[in-house]
mmCIF file of C-alpha atoms in Angstrom:
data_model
loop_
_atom_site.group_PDB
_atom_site.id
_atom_site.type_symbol
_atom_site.label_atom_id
_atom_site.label_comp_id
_atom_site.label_asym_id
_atom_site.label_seq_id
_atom_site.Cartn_x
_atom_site.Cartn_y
_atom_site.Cartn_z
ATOM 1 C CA UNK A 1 79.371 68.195 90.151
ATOM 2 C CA UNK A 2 82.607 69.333 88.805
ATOM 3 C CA UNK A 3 83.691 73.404 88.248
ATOM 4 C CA UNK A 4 85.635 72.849 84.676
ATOM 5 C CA UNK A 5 86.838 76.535 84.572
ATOM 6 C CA UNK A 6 89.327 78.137 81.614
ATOM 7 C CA UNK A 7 90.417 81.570 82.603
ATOM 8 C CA UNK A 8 91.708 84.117 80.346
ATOM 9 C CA UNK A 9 95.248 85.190 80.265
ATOM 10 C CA UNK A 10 93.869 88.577 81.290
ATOM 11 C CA UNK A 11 92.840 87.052 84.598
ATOM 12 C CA UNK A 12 95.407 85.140 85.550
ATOM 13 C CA UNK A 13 97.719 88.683 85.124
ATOM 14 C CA UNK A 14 95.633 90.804 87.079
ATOM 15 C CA UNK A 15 95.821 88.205 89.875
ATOM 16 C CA UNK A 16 99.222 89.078 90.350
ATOM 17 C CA UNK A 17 98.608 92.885 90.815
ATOM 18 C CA UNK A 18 97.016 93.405 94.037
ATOM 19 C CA UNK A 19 98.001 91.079 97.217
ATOM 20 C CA UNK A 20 93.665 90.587 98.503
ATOM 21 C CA UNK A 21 93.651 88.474 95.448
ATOM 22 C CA UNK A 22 96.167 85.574 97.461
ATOM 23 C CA UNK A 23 93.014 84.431 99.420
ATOM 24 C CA UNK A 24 91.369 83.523 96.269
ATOM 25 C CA UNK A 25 94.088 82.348 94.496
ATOM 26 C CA UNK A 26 94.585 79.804 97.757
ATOM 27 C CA UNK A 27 90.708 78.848 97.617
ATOM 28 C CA UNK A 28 91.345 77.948 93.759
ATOM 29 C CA UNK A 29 94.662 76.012 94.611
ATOM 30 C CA UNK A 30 92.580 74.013 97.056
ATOM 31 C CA UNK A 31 89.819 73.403 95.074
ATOM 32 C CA UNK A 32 92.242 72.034 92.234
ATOM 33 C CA UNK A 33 93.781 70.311 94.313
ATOM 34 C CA UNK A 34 91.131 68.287 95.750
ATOM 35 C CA UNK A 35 89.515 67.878 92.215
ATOM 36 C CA UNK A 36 86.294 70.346 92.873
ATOM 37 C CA UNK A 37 88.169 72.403 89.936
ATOM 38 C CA UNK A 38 89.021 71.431 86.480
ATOM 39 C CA UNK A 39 91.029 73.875 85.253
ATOM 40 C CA UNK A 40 91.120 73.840 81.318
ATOM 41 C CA UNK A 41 94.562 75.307 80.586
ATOM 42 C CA UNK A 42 95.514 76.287 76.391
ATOM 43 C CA UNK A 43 98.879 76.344 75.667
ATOM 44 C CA UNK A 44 98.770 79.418 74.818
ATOM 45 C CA UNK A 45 97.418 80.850 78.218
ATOM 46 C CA UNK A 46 100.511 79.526 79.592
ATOM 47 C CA UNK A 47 102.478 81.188 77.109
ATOM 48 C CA UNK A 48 100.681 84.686 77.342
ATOM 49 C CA UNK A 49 101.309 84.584 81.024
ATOM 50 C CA UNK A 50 104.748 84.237 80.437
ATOM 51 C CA UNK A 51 105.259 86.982 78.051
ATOM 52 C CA UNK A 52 103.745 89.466 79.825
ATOM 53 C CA UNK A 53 104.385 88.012 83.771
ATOM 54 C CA UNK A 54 107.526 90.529 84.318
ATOM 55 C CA UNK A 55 106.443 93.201 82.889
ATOM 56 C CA UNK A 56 103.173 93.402 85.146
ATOM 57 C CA UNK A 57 105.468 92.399 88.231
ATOM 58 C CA UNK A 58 107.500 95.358 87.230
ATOM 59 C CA UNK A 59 104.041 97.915 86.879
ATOM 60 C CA UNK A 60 102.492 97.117 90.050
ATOM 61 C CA UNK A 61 105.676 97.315 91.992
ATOM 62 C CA UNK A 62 106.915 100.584 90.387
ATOM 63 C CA UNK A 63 103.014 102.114 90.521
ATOM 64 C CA UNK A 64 103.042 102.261 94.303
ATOM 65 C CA UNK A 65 106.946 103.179 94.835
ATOM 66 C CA UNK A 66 106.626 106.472 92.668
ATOM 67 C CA UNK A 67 103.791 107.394 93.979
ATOM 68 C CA UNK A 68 105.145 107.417 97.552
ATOM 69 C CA UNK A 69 108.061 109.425 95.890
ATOM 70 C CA UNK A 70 105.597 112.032 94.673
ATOM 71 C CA UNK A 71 104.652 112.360 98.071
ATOM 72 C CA UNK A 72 107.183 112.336 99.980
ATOM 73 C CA UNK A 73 108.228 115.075 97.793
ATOM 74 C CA UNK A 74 105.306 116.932 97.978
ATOM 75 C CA UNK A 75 105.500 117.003 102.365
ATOM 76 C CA UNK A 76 109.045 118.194 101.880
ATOM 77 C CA UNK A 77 108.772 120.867 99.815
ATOM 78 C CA UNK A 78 105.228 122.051 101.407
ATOM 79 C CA UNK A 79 104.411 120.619 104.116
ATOM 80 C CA UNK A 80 104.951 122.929 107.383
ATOM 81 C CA UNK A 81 107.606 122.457 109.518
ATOM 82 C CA UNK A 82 106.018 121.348 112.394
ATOM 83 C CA UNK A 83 105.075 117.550 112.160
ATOM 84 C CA UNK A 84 107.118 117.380 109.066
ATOM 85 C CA UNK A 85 109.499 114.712 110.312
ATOM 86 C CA UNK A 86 106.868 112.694 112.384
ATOM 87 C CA UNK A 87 104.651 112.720 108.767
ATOM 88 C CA UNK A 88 108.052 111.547 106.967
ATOM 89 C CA UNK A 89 108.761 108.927 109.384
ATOM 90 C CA UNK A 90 105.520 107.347 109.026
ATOM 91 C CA UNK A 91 105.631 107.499 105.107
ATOM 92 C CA UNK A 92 108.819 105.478 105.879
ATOM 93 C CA UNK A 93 107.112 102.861 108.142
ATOM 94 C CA UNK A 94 104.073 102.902 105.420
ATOM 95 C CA UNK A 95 106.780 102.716 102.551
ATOM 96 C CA UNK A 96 108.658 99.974 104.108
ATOM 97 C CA UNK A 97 105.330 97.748 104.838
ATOM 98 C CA UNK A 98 104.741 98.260 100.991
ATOM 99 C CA UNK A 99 107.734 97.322 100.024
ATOM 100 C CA UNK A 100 107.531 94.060 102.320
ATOM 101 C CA UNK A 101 103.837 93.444 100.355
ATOM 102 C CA UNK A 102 105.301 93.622 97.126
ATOM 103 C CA UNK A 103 106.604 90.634 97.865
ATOM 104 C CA UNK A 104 103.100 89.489 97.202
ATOM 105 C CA UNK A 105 103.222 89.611 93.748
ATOM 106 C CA UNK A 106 105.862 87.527 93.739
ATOM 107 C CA UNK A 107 103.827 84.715 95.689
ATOM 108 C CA UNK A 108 100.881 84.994 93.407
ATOM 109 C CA UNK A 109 102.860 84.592 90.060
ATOM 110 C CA UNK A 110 104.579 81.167 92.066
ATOM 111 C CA UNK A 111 100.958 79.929 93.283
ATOM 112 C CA UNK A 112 99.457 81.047 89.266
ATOM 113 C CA UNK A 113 102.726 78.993 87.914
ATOM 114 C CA UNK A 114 102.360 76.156 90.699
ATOM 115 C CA UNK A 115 98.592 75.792 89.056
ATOM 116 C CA UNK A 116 99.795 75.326 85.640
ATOM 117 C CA UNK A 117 102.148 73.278 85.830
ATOM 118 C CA UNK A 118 100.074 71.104 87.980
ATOM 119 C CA UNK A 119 97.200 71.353 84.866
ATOM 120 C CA UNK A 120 97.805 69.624 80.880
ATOM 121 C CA UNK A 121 97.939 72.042 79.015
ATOM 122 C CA UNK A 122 95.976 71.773 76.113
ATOM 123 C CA UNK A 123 98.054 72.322 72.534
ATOM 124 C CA UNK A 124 96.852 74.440 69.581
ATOM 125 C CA UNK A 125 95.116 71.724 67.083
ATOM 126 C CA UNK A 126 95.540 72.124 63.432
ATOM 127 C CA UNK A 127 91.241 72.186 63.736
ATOM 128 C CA UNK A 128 91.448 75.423 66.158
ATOM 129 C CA UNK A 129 93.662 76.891 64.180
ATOM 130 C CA UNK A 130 91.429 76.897 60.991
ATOM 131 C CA UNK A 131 88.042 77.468 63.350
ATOM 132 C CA UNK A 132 89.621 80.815 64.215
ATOM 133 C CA UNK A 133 91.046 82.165 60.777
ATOM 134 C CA UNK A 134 87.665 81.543 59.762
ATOM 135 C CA UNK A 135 86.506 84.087 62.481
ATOM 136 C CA UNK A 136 89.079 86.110 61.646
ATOM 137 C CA UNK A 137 88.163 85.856 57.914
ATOM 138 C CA UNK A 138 83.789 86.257 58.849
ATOM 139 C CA UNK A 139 84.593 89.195 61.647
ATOM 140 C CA UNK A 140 83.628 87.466 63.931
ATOM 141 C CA UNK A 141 84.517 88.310 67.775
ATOM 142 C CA UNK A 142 87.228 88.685 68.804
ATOM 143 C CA UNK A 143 87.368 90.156 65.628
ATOM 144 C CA UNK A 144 84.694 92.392 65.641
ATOM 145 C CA UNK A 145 87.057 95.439 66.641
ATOM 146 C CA UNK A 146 89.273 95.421 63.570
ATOM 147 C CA UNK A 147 92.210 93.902 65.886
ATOM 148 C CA UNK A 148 94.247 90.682 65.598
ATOM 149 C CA UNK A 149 92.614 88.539 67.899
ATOM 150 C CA UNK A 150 93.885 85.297 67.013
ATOM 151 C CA UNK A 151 95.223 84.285 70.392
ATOM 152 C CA UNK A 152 91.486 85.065 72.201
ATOM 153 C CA UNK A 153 90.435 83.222 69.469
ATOM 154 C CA UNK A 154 92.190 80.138 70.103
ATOM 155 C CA UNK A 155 91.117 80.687 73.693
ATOM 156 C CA UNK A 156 87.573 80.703 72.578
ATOM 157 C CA UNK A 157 87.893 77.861 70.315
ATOM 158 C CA UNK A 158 89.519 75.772 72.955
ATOM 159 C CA UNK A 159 87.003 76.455 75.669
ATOM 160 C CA UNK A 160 83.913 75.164 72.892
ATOM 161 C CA UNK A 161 86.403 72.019 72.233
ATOM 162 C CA UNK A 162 86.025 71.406 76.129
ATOM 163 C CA UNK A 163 82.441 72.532 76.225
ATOM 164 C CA UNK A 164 81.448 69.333 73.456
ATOM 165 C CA UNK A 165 82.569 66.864 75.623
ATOM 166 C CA UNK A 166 80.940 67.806 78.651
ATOM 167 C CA UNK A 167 79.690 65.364 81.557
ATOM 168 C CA UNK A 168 75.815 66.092 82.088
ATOM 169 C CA UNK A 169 76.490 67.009 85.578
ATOM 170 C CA UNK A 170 79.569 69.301 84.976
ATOM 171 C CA UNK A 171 79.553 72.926 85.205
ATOM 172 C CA UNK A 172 81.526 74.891 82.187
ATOM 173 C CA UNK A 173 82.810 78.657 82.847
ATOM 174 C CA UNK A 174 84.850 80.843 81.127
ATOM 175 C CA UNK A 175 86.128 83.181 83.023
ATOM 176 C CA UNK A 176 87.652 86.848 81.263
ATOM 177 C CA UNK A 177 88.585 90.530 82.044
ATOM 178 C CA UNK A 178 88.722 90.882 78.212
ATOM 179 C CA UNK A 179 85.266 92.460 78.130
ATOM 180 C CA UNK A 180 86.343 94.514 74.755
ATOM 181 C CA UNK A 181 86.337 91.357 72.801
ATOM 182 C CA UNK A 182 84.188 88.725 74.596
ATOM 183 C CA UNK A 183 81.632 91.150 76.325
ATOM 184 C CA UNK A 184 78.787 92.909 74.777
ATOM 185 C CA UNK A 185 79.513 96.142 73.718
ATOM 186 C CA UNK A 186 78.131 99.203 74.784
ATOM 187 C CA UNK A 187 75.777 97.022 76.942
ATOM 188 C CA UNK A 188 76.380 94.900 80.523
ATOM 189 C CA UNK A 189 79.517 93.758 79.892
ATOM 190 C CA UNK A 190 78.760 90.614 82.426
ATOM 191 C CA UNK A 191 77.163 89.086 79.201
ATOM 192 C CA UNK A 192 78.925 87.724 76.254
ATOM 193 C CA UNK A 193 79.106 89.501 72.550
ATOM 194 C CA UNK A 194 76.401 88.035 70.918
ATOM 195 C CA UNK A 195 78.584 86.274 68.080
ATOM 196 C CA UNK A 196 79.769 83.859 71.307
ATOM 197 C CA UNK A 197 76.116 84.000 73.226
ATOM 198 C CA UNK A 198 75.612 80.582 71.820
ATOM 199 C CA UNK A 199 78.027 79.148 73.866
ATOM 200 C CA UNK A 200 76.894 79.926 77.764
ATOM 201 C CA UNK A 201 73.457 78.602 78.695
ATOM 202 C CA UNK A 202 74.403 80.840 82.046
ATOM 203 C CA UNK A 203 73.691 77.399 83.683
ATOM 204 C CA UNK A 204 75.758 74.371 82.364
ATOM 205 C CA UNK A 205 78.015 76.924 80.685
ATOM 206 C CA UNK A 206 78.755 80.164 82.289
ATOM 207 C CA UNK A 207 80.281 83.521 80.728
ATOM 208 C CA UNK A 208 81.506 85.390 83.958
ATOM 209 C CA UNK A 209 83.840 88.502 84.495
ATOM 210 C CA UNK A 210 84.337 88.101 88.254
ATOM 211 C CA UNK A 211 86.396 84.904 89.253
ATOM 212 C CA UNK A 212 85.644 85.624 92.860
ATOM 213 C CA UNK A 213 81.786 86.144 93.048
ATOM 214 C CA UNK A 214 81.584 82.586 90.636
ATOM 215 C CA UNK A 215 83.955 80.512 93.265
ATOM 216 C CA UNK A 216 82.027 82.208 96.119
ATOM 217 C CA UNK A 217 78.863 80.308 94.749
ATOM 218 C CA UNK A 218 80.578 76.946 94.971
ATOM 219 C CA UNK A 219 83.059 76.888 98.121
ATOM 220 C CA UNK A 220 82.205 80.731 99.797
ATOM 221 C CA UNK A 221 83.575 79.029 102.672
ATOM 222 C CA UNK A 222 86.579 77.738 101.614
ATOM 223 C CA UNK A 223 87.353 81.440 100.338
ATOM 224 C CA UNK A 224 86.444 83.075 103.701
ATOM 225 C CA UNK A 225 88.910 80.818 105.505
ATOM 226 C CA UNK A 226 91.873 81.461 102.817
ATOM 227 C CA UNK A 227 90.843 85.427 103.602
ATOM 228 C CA UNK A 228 91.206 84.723 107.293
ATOM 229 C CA UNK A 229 94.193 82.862 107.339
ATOM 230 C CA UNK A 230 95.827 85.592 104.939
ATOM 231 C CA UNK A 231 94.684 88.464 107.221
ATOM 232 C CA UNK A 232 95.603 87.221 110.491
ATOM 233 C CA UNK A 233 99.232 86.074 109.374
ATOM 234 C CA UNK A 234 101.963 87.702 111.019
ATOM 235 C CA UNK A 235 102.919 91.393 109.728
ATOM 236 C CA UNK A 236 106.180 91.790 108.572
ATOM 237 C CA UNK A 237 108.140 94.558 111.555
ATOM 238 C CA UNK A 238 107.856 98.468 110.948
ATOM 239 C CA UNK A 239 110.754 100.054 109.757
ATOM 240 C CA UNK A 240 111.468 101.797 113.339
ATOM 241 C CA UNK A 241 111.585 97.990 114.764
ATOM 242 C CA UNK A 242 114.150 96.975 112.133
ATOM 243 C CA UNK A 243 115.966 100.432 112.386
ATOM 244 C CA UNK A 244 115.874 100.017 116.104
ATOM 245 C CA UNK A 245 117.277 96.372 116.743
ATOM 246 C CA UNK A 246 119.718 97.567 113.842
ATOM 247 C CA UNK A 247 121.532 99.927 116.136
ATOM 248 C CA UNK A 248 121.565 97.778 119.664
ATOM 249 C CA UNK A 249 123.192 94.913 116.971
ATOM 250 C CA UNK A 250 125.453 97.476 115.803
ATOM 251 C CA UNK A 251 126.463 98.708 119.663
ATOM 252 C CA UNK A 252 127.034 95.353 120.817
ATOM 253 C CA UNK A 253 129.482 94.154 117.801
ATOM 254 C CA UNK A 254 131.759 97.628 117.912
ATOM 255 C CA UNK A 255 131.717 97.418 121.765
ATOM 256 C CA UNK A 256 133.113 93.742 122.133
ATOM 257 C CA UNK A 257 135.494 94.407 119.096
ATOM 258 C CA UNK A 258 136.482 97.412 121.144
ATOM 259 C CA UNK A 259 136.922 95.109 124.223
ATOM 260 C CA UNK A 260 139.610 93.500 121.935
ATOM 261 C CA UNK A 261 141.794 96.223 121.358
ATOM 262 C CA UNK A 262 142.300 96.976 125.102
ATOM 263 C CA UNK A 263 142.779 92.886 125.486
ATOM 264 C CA UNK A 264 145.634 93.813 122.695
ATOM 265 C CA UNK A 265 147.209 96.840 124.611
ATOM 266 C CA UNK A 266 147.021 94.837 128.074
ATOM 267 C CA UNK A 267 148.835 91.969 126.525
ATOM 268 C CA UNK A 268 151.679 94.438 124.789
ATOM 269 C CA UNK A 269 150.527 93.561 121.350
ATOM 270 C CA UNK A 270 149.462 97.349 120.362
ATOM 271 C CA UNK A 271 150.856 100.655 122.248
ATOM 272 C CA UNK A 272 149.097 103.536 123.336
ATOM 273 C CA UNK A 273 151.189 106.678 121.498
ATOM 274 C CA UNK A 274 150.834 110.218 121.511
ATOM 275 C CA UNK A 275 149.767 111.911 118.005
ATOM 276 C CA UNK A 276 153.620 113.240 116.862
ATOM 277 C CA UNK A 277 154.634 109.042 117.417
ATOM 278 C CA UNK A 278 151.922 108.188 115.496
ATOM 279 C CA UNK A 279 152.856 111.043 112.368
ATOM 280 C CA UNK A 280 156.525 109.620 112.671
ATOM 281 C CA UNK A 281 155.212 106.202 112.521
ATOM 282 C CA UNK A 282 155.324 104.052 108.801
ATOM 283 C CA UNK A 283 152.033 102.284 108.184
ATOM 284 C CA UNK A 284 152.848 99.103 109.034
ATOM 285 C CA UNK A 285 153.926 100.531 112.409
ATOM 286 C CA UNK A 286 150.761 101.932 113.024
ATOM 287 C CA UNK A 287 149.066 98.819 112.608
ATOM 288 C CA UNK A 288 150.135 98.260 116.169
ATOM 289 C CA UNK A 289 149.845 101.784 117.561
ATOM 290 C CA UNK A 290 146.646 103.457 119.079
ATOM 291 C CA UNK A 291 146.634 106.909 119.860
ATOM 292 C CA UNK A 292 146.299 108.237 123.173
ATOM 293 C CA UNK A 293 143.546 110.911 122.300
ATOM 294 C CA UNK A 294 141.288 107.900 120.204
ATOM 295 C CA UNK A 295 141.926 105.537 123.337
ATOM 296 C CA UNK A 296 140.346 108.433 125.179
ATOM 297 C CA UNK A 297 137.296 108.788 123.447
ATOM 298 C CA UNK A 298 137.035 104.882 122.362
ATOM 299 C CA UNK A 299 136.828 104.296 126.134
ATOM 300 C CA UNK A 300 134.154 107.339 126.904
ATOM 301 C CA UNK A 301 131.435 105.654 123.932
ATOM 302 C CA UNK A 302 132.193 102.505 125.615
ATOM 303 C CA UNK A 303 130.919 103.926 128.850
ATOM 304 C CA UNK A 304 127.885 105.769 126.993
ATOM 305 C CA UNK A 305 126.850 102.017 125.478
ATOM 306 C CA UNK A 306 127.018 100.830 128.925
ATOM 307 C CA UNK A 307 124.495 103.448 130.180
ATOM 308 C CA UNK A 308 122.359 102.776 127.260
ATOM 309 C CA UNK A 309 122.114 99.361 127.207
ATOM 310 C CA UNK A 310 123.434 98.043 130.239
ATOM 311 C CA UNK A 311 125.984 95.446 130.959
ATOM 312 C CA UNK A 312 123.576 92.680 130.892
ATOM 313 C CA UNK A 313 123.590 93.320 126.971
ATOM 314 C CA UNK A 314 127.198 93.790 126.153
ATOM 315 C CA UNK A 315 128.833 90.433 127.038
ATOM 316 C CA UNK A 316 130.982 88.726 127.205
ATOM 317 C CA UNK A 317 129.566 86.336 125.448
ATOM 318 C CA UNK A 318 129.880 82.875 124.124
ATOM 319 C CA UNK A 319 130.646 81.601 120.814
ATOM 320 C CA UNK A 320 126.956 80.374 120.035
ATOM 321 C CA UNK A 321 125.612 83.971 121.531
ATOM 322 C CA UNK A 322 128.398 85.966 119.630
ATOM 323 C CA UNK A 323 127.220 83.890 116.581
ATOM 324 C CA UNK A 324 123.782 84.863 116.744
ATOM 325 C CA UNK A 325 124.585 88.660 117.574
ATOM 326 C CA UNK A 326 126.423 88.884 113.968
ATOM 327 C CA UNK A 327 123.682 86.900 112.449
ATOM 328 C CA UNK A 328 121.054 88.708 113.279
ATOM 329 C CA UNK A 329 122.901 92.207 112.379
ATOM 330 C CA UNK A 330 123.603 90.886 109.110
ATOM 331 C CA UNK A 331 119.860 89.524 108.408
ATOM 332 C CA UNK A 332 118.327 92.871 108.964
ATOM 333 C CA UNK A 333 120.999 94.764 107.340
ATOM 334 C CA UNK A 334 120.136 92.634 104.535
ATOM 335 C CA UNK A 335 116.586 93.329 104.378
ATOM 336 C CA UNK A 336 117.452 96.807 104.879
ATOM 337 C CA UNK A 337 119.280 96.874 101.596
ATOM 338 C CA UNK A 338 122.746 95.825 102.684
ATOM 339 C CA UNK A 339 124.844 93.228 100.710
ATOM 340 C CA UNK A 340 125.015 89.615 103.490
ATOM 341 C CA UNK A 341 127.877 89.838 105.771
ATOM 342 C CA UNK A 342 127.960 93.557 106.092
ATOM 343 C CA UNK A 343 128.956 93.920 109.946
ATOM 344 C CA UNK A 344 131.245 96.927 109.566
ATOM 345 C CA UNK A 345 130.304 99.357 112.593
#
């Protein structure tokens, strides 16, 4: 027995919007995959999904970030002094994880897109198209509600094309969160408007509004071990991590770039000078000039780096280490919001 399954464009889009959908989305991949699922795809699905894809990305990102800006607002203003900054510095960490989860979205629109393109789509016939003006012209739902439905009816229409051909031993669903025009109104919207009621036997031919509780019935344990491999993947690092790592990187590169300089003023290549040398100086003499005052001080933070991180983790190191020092520094500056190769310090 075969799942043959067309889901509204109104599914597919709020699959992107919150990241517990992924298990499910990975239980559906699978069972396409190993041919449990027949997805039955319209063309114009596909083309709804599209439309609309970036601008639902944009909501669900944009939802959570102002929100956290309200707040963060709100502890600022209000919030007593006290435990202020410890409050506001987990807001960050929470912010930051958030941010790192959006990412989500991003990985359900490639596994939705991965799906289709891995389905036929099935075109708009010249028959569909006159099936659905006619429910357009009898008011008929989707047209019940005095709104142009013509694309959910084409989705309907396609879904009884599908349902005519059907293998005795197949299962039919079609799956919606459209319950304004496919659901029975002002009643349990978990059963279909009773122009379509025809259609869904609730046996060989299912009308269902929850994708999850109708995949649960056919592989629940496929969909509990997608949820468990989701939840116990590795966490992206808090903020304070990054943050953290950020400034030993940081140390370590302006400490063996300072090791350099004094390599330079051993050798004779740059001159310690007082400050009036250095006034009197053009700029292209100063390039090899370092005044006595800033040698002073660059050697005291060189000392402070070594009581902070002792000399085990300031070199000298070699080429491969060095390498991986600036790579790292420049990976989470990146993911901190800096452009790549930002290693100024």
């Amino acid at each position: 027995m075969r799942l043959n399954l067309l889901i509204d464009t109104s599914v597919w889009l709020d699959l992107t919007k919150d990241p517990r959908h992924l298990p499910l989305l990975d239980a559906l991949s699978a069972m396409a995959e190993a041919g449990e699922v027949i997805l039955i795809m319209p063309q114009i699905v596909i083309e709804e999904f599209a439309r609309n894809r970036d601008r639902v990305m944009a909501a669900s990102r944009a939802s959570l970030s102002s929100h956290f800006k309200r707040v963060r607002e709100a502890i600022v203003q209000f919030a007593p002094e006290e435990g202020r900054e410890a409050t506001l510095k987990q807001l960050n960490e929470v912010d930051h994880r958030v941010a790192t989860g959006g990412e989500a979205v991003n990985e359900a629109v490639d596994l939705i897109e991965k799906l289709f393109g891995e389905t036929t789509p099935v075109p708009v016939s010249d028959n569909i198209k006159v099936r659905a003006a006619d429910r357009a012209i009898a008011k008929i739902a989707p047209f019940h509600r005095q709104m142009n439905g013509i694309g959910d009816a084409i989705i309907i229409e396609t879904y009884i094309d599908a349902l005519a051909v059907r293998k005795d031993e197949d299962v039919f669903a079609f799956v919606t969160h459209n319950i304004h025009d496919f659901s029975q109104k002002g009643a349990d919207t978990r059963f279909p408007h009773p122009d379509l009621a025809s259609l869904f036997d609730g046996v060989r031919s299912r009308y269902e509004t929850n994708l999850s509780a109708l995949l649960s019935e056919f592989a629940s344990d496929l969909i509990e071990e997608t949820r468990f491999e989701r939840e116990y993947s590795q966490d992206p690092r808090q903020l304070s991590e990054l943050l953290e790592a950020e400034s030993k990187l940081t140390t370590q590169v302006w400490y063996n770039r300072k090791w350099n300089i004094i390599a330079r003023v051993e050798d004779g290549e740059e001159k310690l000078v007082t400050k009036e040398v250095w006034d009197q100086a053009t700029p292209e003499e100063r390039r090899n000039l370092v005044v006595h005052t800033i040698w002073e001080g660059m050697l005291a933070s060189m000392k402070r780096a070594e009581e902070e991180l002792g000399p085990e983790e300031l070199g000298p190191w070699t080429d491969f280490e060095w390498g991986m020092i600036n790579g790292k520094l420049s990976a989470i500056r990146w993911v901190l919001g800096d452009e790549w190769d930002m290693l100024d310090t």
